[in-house]
Amino acid sequence: MPATMRNNHGFTLIEVLVAILLLVIVAGALYASYFTVLRARDRVDEGGEQRRELRVTLDLIRRELDGAFYRTDDKRTRFVAEDRDLFGKPASTLEMVTVSPPSTDDRPASDLLLVKYGVKEEERRLSLTREAADLFGSVKPTPYPQMEEIEGFLVECYDSGKWVRSWNSELSPKLPERVRITVTLKDGEKTTDISVIARPRMR
């Protein structure tokens, strides 16, 4: 028998098992890396969506505060901020009358909206709700989620050189000089506060 045929024995069982073991280790590492990348991408997408939602919410509240309307001789107009908390987290409420943009539908409506923001708790999760209705209308407003998964909502009013967390136009018949809105969000293991300041002008 020629020498070349005598030395052609193929792979031993040990060599095949070692090769399979190495293949499993490499495949497992690639599998774990792939799903780690997918989870990181999903977290980035969720964070981007939450930031977009936050920008829209804060811009809406700021515009409504800028257009806040109050008259001492009209009890229907009011501005009320209440300091509350849930599980040790700020959960303010804010109620005001604001000048609204012109309506695009044919329904008769005034240019004044009664708007209320509040925090709703469900299974220890907080969400910011908003309800709005025409000041002179008869339809009862229904709160709907404006922003979900928040860690806090704080309203502060500035007047006479100091910030306060409560305001009631029935007790202090005027609008505050400035209003600061702070929304707290979860950022990994920490929390982040994002604030906006508005100046009510319709005095």
Coordinates of C-alpha atoms in Angstrom, one line a residue:
M1 CA 0.0 0.0 0.0
P2 CA 1.5 3.4 -0.9
A3 CA 2.6 5.7 2.0
T4 CA 0.2 8.5 1.0
M5 CA -2.8 6.2 1.5
R6 CA -1.6 4.8 4.8
N7 CA -1.3 8.4 6.4
N8 CA -4.8 9.5 5.2
H9 CA -6.8 8.7 8.3
G10 CA -9.2 11.8 8.5
F11 CA -10.3 13.5 11.8
T12 CA -10.4 11.7 15.1
L13 CA -13.5 11.9 17.3
I14 CA -11.7 14.2 19.8
E15 CA -10.8 16.6 17.0
V16 CA -14.4 16.7 15.7
L17 CA -15.8 17.4 19.3
V18 CA -13.3 20.2 19.8
A19 CA -14.2 21.8 16.5
I20 CA -17.9 21.6 17.4
L21 CA -17.3 23.0 20.9
L22 CA -15.4 26.0 19.4
L23 CA -18.2 26.5 16.9
V24 CA -20.8 26.6 19.6
I25 CA -18.7 29.1 21.7
V26 CA -18.2 31.4 18.7
A27 CA -21.9 31.1 17.7
G28 CA -23.0 31.9 21.3
A29 CA -20.8 35.0 21.5
L30 CA -22.2 36.2 18.1
Y31 CA -25.7 35.5 19.2
A32 CA -25.3 37.4 22.5
S33 CA -23.6 40.4 20.8
Y34 CA -26.4 40.6 18.2
F35 CA -29.2 40.8 20.8
T36 CA -27.1 43.2 22.9
V37 CA -26.9 45.5 19.9
L38 CA -30.7 45.1 19.2
R39 CA -31.6 45.9 22.9
A40 CA -29.3 49.0 22.8
R41 CA -30.9 50.2 19.6
D42 CA -34.4 49.7 21.1
R43 CA -33.4 51.7 24.1
V44 CA -32.0 54.5 21.9
D45 CA -35.3 54.5 19.9
E46 CA -37.4 54.6 23.1
G47 CA -35.2 57.4 24.5
G48 CA -35.6 59.4 21.3
E49 CA -39.3 59.0 21.3
Q50 CA -39.6 60.1 24.9
R51 CA -37.4 63.2 24.2
R52 CA -39.6 64.1 21.2
E53 CA -42.8 63.6 23.4
L54 CA -41.2 65.8 26.1
R55 CA -40.4 68.6 23.7
V56 CA -43.9 68.6 22.3
T57 CA -45.4 68.5 25.8
L58 CA -43.3 71.3 27.3
D59 CA -43.8 73.5 24.2
L60 CA -47.6 73.0 24.4
I61 CA -47.6 73.9 28.2
R62 CA -45.4 76.9 27.6
R63 CA -47.6 78.3 24.8
E64 CA -50.7 77.8 26.9
L65 CA -49.1 79.5 29.9
D66 CA -48.0 82.4 27.7
G67 CA -51.6 82.8 26.6
A68 CA -53.1 82.4 30.1
F69 CA -56.1 84.7 30.6
Y70 CA -57.5 86.0 33.9
R71 CA -60.1 88.7 34.7
T72 CA -60.9 89.5 38.3
D73 CA -64.6 90.3 37.4
D74 CA -65.1 86.9 35.7
K75 CA -65.2 83.9 38.0
R76 CA -65.0 81.5 35.1
T77 CA -61.4 82.6 34.4
R78 CA -58.9 81.2 36.9
F79 CA -55.4 80.1 37.5
V80 CA -54.8 77.4 40.0
A81 CA -51.6 75.4 40.8
E82 CA -51.6 72.8 43.6
D83 CA -48.6 71.2 45.1
R84 CA -49.1 67.5 45.4
D85 CA -46.9 64.3 45.5
L86 CA -47.2 60.6 44.8
F87 CA -44.8 58.2 46.4
G88 CA -42.6 61.1 47.3
K89 CA -42.5 62.4 43.7
P90 CA -43.9 65.8 42.6
A91 CA -47.3 65.5 41.1
S92 CA -48.6 69.1 40.7
T93 CA -51.9 70.0 39.2
L94 CA -52.3 73.1 36.9
E95 CA -55.6 74.6 35.9
M96 CA -56.0 77.7 33.8
V97 CA -57.9 79.5 31.1
T98 CA -55.8 80.1 28.0
V99 CA -56.4 81.8 24.6
S100 CA -56.7 79.1 22.0
P101 CA -55.8 79.2 18.3
P102 CA -58.7 79.5 15.9
S103 CA -60.6 76.3 15.3
T104 CA -60.5 74.6 11.9
D105 CA -63.9 73.0 12.2
D106 CA -67.4 74.6 11.8
R107 CA -68.5 74.2 15.4
P108 CA -69.2 77.5 17.2
A109 CA -66.5 78.0 19.8
S110 CA -64.9 80.8 21.8
D111 CA -61.2 81.6 21.8
L112 CA -60.8 80.6 25.4
L113 CA -60.0 77.1 26.7
L114 CA -60.2 75.7 30.2
V115 CA -57.1 73.5 30.5
K116 CA -56.1 71.2 33.3
Y117 CA -52.9 69.1 33.8
G118 CA -52.6 66.5 36.4
V119 CA -50.7 63.3 37.2
K120 CA -52.3 59.9 37.1
E121 CA -51.0 56.8 38.9
E122 CA -51.5 53.3 37.7
E123 CA -49.5 50.4 39.2
R124 CA -47.1 52.9 40.7
R125 CA -46.4 54.3 37.2
L126 CA -47.0 58.0 36.7
S127 CA -48.4 59.7 33.6
L128 CA -49.2 63.3 32.8
T129 CA -52.8 63.9 31.7
R130 CA -54.4 66.9 30.0
E131 CA -58.0 67.9 29.6
A132 CA -59.3 70.9 27.7
A133 CA -62.7 72.3 26.9
D134 CA -64.2 75.5 25.6
L135 CA -64.7 77.8 28.5
F136 CA -68.3 78.6 27.5
G137 CA -69.1 75.2 26.2
S138 CA -71.2 72.5 27.8
V139 CA -69.1 69.5 27.0
K140 CA -67.4 68.0 29.9
P141 CA -63.6 67.5 29.2
T142 CA -62.1 64.0 29.4
P143 CA -58.5 63.7 30.6
Y144 CA -56.2 61.8 28.2
P145 CA -52.5 60.8 28.6
Q146 CA -50.3 63.6 27.4
M147 CA -47.1 61.9 28.4
E148 CA -46.5 58.5 30.0
E149 CA -43.7 57.0 32.1
I150 CA -42.7 60.2 34.0
E151 CA -41.1 60.4 37.4
G152 CA -42.5 63.8 38.4
F153 CA -44.4 66.9 37.3
L154 CA -43.8 70.2 39.2
V155 CA -45.4 73.6 38.8
E156 CA -43.8 76.6 40.4
C157 CA -45.0 80.2 40.3
Y158 CA -42.9 83.3 40.7
D159 CA -44.2 86.5 42.2
S160 CA -42.8 89.2 44.5
G161 CA -39.2 87.8 44.4
K162 CA -39.9 84.2 45.3
W163 CA -41.0 80.9 43.8
V164 CA -44.0 79.1 45.3
R165 CA -45.5 75.7 44.5
S166 CA -49.2 76.7 45.0
W167 CA -51.2 79.5 43.4
N168 CA -54.9 80.3 43.5
S169 CA -56.3 83.3 41.7
E170 CA -59.3 83.3 44.1
L171 CA -56.9 84.1 46.9
S172 CA -54.4 86.1 44.9
P173 CA -56.5 87.7 42.2
K174 CA -53.8 87.9 39.4
L175 CA -51.6 85.8 37.3
P176 CA -48.0 84.9 38.5
E177 CA -45.2 86.8 36.8
R178 CA -43.6 83.6 35.7
V179 CA -44.3 79.9 35.8
R180 CA -41.7 77.1 35.8
I181 CA -42.7 73.6 34.7
T182 CA -40.4 70.8 35.5
V183 CA -40.8 67.2 34.2
T184 CA -38.7 64.5 35.7
L185 CA -37.8 61.5 33.6
K186 CA -36.0 58.2 34.2
D187 CA -32.5 58.2 32.7
G188 CA -31.0 54.8 33.2
E189 CA -30.6 54.3 36.9
K190 CA -30.8 58.1 37.6
T191 CA -33.5 60.8 37.0
T192 CA -33.3 63.9 34.9
D193 CA -35.2 67.2 35.4
I194 CA -36.2 69.2 32.3
S195 CA -37.7 72.6 32.9
V196 CA -39.3 75.4 30.9
I197 CA -40.3 78.9 32.1
A198 CA -43.3 80.8 30.7
R199 CA -44.5 84.3 31.2
P200 CA -48.3 84.8 31.3
R201 CA -49.0 87.9 29.2
M202 CA -52.8 88.2 29.1
R203 CA -53.3 90.2 32.3

